[in-house]
Short mmCIF file of C-alpha atoms and ligand atoms in Angstrom, two decimals:
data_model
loop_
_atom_site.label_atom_id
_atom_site.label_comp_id
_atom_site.label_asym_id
_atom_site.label_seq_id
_atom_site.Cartn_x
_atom_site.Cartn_y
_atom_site.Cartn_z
CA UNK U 1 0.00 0.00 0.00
CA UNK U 2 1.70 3.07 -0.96
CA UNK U 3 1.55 6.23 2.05
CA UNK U 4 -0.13 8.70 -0.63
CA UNK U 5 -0.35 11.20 2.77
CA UNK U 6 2.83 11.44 2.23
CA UNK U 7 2.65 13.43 -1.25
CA UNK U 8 0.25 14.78 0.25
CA UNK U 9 1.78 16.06 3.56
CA UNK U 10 4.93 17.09 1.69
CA UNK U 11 3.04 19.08 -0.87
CA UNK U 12 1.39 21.11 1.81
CA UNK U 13 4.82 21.91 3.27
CA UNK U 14 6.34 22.81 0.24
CA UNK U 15 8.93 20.21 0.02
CA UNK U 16 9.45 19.74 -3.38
CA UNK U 17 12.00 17.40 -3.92
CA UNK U 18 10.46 14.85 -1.64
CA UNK U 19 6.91 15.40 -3.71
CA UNK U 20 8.97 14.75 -6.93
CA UNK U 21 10.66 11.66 -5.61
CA UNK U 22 7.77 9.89 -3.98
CA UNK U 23 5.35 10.78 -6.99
CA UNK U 24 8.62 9.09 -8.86
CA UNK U 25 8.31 5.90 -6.76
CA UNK U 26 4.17 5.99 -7.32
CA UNK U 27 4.99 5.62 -10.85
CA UNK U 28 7.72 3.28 -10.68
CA UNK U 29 5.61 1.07 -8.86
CA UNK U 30 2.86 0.89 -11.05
CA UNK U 31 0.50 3.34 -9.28
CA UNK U 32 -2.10 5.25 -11.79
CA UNK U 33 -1.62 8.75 -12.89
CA UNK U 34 -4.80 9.14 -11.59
CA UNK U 35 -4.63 7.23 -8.22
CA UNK U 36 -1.55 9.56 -7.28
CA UNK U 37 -3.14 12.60 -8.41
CA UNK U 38 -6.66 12.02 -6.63
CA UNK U 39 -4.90 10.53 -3.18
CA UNK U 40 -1.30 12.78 -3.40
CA UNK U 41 -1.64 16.00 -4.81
CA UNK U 42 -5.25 16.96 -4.42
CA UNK U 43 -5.01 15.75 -0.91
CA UNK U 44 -2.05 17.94 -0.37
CA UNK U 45 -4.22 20.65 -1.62
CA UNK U 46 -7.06 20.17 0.52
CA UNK U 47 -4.55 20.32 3.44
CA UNK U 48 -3.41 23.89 2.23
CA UNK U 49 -7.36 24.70 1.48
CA UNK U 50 -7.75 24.08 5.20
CA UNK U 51 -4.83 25.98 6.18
CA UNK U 52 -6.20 28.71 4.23
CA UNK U 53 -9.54 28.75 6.12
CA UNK U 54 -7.59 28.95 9.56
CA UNK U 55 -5.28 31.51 8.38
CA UNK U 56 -2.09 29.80 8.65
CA UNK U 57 -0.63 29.89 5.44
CA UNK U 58 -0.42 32.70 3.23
CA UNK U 59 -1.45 33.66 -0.01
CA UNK U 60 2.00 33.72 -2.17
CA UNK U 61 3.00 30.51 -0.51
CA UNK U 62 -0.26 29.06 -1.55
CA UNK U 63 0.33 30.15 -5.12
CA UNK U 64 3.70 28.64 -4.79
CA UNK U 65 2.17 25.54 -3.92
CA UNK U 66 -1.11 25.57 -6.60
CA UNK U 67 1.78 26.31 -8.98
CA UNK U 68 4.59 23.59 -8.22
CA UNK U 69 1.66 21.69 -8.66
CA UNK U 70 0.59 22.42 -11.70
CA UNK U 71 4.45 21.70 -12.64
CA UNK U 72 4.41 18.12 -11.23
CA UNK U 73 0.86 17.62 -13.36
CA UNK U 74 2.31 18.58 -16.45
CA UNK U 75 5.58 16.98 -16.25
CA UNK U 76 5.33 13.81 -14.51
CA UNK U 77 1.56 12.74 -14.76
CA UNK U 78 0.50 14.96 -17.80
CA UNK U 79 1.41 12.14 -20.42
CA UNK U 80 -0.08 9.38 -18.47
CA UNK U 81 -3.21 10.72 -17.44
CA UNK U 82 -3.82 11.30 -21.64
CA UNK U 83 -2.84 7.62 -22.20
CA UNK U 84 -5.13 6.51 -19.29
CA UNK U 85 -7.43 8.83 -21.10
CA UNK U 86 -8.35 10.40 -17.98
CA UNK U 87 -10.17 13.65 -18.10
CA UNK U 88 -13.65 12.77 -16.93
CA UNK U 89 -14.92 15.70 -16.41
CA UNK U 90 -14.71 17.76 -19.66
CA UNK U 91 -14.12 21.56 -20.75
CA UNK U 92 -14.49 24.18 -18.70
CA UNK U 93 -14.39 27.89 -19.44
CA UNK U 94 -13.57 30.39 -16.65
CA UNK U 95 -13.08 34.28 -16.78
CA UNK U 96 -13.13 37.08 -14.58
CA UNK U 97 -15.60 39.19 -15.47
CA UNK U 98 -15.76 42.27 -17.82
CA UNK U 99 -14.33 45.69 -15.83
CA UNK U 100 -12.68 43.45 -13.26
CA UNK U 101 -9.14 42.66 -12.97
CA UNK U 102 -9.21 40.36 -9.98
CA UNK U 103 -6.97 36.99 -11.01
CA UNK U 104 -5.37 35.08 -8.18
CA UNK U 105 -8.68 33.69 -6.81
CA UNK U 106 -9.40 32.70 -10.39
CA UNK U 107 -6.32 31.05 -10.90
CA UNK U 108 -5.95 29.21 -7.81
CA UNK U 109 -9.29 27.55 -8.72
CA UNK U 110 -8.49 26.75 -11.99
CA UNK U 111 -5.06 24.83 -10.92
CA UNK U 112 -7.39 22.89 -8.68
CA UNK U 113 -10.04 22.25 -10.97
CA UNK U 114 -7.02 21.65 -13.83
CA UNK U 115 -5.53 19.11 -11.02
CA UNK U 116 -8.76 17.33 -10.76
CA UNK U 117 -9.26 16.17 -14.30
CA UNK U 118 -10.70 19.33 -15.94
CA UNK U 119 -9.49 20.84 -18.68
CA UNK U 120 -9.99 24.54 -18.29
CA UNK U 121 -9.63 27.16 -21.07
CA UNK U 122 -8.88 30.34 -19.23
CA UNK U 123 -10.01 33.27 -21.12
CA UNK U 124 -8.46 35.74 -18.19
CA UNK U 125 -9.56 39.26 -16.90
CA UNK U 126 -12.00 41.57 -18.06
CA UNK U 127 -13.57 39.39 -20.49
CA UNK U 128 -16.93 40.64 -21.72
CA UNK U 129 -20.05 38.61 -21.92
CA UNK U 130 -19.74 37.92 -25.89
CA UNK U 131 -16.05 36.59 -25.42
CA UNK U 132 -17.67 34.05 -23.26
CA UNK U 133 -20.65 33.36 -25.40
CA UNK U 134 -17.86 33.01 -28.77
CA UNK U 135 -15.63 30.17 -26.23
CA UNK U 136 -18.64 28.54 -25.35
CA UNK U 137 -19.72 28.24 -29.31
CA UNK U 138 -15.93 26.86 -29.90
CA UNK U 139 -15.47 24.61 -27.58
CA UNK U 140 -18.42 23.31 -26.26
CA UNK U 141 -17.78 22.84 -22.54
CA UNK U 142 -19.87 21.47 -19.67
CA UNK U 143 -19.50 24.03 -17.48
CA UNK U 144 -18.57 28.08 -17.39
CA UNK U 145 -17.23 29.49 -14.35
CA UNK U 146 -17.58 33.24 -13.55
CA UNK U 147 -15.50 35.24 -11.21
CA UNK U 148 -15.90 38.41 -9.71
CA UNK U 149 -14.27 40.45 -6.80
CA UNK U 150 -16.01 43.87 -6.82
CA UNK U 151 -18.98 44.86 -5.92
CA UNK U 152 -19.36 46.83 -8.83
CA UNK U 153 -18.77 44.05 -11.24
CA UNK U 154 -20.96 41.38 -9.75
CA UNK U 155 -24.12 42.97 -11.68
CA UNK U 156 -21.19 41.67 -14.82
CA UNK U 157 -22.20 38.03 -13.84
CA UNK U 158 -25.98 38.61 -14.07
CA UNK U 159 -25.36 40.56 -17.72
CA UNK U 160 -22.67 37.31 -18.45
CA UNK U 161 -25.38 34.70 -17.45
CA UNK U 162 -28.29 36.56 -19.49
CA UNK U 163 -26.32 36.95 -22.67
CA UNK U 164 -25.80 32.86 -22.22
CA UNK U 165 -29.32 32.39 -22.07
CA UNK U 166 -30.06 34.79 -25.01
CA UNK U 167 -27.57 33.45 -26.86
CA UNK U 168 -29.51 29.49 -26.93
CA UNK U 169 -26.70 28.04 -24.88
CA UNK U 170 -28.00 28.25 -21.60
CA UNK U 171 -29.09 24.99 -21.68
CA UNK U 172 -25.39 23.55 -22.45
CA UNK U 173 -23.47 24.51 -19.40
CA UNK U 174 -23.85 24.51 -15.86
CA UNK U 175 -22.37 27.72 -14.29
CA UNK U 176 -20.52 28.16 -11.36
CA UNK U 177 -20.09 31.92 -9.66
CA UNK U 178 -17.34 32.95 -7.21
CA UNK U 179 -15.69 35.26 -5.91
CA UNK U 180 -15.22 37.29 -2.56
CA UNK U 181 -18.21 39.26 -2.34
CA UNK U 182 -20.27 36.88 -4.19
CA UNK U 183 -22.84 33.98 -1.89
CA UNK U 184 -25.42 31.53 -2.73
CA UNK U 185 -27.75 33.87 -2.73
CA UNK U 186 -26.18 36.10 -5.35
CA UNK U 187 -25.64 33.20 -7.20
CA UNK U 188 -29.45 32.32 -6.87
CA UNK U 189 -30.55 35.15 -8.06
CA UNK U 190 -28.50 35.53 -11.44
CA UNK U 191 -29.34 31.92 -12.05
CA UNK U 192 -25.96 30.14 -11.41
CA UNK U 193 -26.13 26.51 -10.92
CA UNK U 194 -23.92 26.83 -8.02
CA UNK U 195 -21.77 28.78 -6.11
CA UNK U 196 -18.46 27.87 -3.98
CA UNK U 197 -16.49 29.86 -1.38
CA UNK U 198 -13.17 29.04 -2.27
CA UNK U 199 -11.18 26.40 -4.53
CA UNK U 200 -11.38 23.22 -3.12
CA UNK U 201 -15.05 23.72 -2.54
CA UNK U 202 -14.88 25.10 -6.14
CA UNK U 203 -13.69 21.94 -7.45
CA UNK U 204 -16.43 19.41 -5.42
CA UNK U 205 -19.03 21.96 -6.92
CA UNK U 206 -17.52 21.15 -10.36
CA UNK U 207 -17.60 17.26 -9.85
CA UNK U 208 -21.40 17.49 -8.31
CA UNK U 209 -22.86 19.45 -11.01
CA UNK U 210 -21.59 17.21 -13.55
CA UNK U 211 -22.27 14.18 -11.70
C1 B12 D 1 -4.91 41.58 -4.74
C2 B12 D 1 -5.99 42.63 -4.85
C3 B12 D 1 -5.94 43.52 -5.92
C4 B12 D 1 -4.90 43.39 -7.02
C5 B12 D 1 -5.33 42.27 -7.98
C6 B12 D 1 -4.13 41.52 -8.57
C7 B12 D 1 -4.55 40.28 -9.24
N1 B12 D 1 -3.72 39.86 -10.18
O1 B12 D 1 -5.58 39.68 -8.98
C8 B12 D 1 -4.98 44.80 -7.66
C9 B12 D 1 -3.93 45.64 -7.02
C10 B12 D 1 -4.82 44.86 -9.19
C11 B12 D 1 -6.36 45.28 -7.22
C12 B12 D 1 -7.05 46.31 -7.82
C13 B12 D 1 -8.24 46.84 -7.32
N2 B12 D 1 -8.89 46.46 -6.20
CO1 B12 D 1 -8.43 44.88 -5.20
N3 B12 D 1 -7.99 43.61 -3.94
C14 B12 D 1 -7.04 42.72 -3.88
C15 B12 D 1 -7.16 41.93 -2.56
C16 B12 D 1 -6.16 42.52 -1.59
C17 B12 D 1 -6.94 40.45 -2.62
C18 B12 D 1 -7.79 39.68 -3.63
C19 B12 D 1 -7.25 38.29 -3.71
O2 B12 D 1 -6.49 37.98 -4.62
N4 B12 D 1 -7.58 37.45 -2.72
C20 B12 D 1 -7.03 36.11 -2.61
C21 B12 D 1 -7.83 35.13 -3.44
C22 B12 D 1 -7.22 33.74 -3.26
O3 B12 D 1 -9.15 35.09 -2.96
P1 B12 D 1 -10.42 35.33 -3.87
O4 B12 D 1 -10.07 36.20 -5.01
O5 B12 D 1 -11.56 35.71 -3.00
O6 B12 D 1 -10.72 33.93 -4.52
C23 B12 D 1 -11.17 32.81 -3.78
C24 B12 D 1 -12.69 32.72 -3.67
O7 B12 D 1 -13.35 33.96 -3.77
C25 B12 D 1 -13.08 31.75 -4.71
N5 B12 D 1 -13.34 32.20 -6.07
C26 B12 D 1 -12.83 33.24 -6.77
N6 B12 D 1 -13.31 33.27 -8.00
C27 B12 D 1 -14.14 32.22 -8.13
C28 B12 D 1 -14.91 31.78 -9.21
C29 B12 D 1 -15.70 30.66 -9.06
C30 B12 D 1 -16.52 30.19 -10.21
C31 B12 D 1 -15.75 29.98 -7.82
C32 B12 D 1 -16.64 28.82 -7.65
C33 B12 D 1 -14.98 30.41 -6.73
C34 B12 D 1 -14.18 31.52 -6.90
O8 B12 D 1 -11.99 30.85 -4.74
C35 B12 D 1 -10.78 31.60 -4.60
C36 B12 D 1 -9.70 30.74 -4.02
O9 B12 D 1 -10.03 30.24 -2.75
C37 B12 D 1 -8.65 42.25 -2.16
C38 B12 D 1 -8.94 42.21 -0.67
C39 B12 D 1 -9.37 40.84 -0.22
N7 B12 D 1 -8.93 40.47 0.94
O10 B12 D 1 -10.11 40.14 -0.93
C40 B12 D 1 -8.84 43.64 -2.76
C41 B12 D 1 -10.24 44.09 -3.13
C42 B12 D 1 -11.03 42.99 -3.82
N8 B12 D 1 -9.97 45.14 -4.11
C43 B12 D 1 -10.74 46.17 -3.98
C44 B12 D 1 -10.68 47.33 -4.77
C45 B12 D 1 -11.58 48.48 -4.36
C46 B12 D 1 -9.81 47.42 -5.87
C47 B12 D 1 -9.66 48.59 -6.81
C48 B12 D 1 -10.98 49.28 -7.24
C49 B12 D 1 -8.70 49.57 -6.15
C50 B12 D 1 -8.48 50.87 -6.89
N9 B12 D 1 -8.99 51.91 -6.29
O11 B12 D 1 -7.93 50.86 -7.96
C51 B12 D 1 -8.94 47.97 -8.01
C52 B12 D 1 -9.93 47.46 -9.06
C53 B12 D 1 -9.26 46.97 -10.28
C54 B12 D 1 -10.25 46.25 -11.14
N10 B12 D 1 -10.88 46.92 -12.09
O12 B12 D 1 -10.47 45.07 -10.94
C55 B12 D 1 -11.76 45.98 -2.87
C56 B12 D 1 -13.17 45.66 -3.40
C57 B12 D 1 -14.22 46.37 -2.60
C58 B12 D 1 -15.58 46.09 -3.12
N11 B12 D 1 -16.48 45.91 -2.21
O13 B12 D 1 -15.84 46.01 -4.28
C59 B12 D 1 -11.07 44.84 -2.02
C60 B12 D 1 -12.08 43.95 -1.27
C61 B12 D 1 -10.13 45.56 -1.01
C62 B12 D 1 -10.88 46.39 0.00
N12 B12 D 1 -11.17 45.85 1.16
O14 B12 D 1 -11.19 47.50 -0.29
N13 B12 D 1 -6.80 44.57 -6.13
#
């Protein structure tokens, strides 16, 4: 039985070698790309997801994290997980929202959703409604996620959500809504199919609506 919490524990404490070698002697042993992504890294995330809650960690070192990460992903497990043909749970498209430039939030939940088995198309900051509607009509994903950090540009959602809906594709994606001043009831209101406080809980919103 392989310790996954151990990729997992040394993720959280940023010990990089030691996540490198023991994801190493996953693979060498046979282990799925998969089985060490699902039980090592994303656990390792949850533990800094956690830490964030409580404070204890703080926001460049959990960048550094999300992004050495990201780096294991795509060198060591990248390759694999295509052969094992794992990417279960489709195409997502993400953006901030149009007038707000807001991106770390955003990014941090698109390495976790990217970890997870998404495969997110990141159209960045300040993207108005009709970019969104245009990615949507090109690559046909299963969900749209929507982030917003000012006040001022959560009425952006509601206009990004409406020109979905008038645009026929409504129907095609489940949307997800986040952001710091944005709550389920927000996301209520404007429609969303969900909303999620931060990333991890991002990413098990992901996985239940398209479950
Ligand atoms: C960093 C920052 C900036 C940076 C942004 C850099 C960057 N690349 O992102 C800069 C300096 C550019 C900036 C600019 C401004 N900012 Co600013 N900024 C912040 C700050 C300090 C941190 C935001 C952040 O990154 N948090 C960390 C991340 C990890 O958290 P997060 O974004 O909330 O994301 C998490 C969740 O919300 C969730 N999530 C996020 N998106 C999504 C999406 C989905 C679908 C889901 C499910 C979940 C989800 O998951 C994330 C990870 O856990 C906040 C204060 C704060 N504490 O929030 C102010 C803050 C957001 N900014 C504020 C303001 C006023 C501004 C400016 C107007 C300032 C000015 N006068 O120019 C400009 C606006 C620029 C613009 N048009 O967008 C105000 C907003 C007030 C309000 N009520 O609207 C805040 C709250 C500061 C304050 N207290 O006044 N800002």
């Amino acid at each position: 039985m392989f310790d996954f919490a151990s990729i997992s524990k040394n993720l959280a404490e940023g010990n990089q070698p030691k996540v490198r070698e023991l994801v190493q002697q996953a693979l060498d042993r046979g282990l799925s790309a998969k089985e060490i992504l699902d039980e090592g890294l994303m656990g390792g995330m949850s533990i800094v997801g956690e830490m964030m809650e409580r404070d204890e960690i703080m926001i460049p070192e959990v960048l550094a994290v999300a992004q050495f990460m990201g780096a294991v992903i795509d060198e060591m497990l990248k390759p694999l997980l295509l052969e094992e043909d794992m990417n279960p749970y489709g195409k997502v498209v993400f953006a901030t929202v149009k007038g707000d430039l807001h991106d770390i939030g955003k990014n941090l939940v698109i390495m976790m959703l990217d970890g997870a088995g998404f495969d997110v198309i990141d159209l960045g900051i300040d993207v108005p409604p009709k970019t969104i509607v245009d990615a949507i009509r090109e690559n046909n994903p299963k969900m749209v996620g929507l982030s917003a950090l000012l006040t001022t540009t959560m009425p952006m959602i509601e206009k990004t959500i409406d020109t979905i809906q008038d645009s026929g594709l409504r129907d095609q994606v489940k949307i997800m809504v986040g952001g710091a001043p944005v709550d389920q009831g927000f996301a209520d209101e404007v429609g969303a199919d969900g909303y999620a406080p931060d990333a991890s809980s991002a990413t098990k919103l992901a996985k239940g609506l398209l479950n």
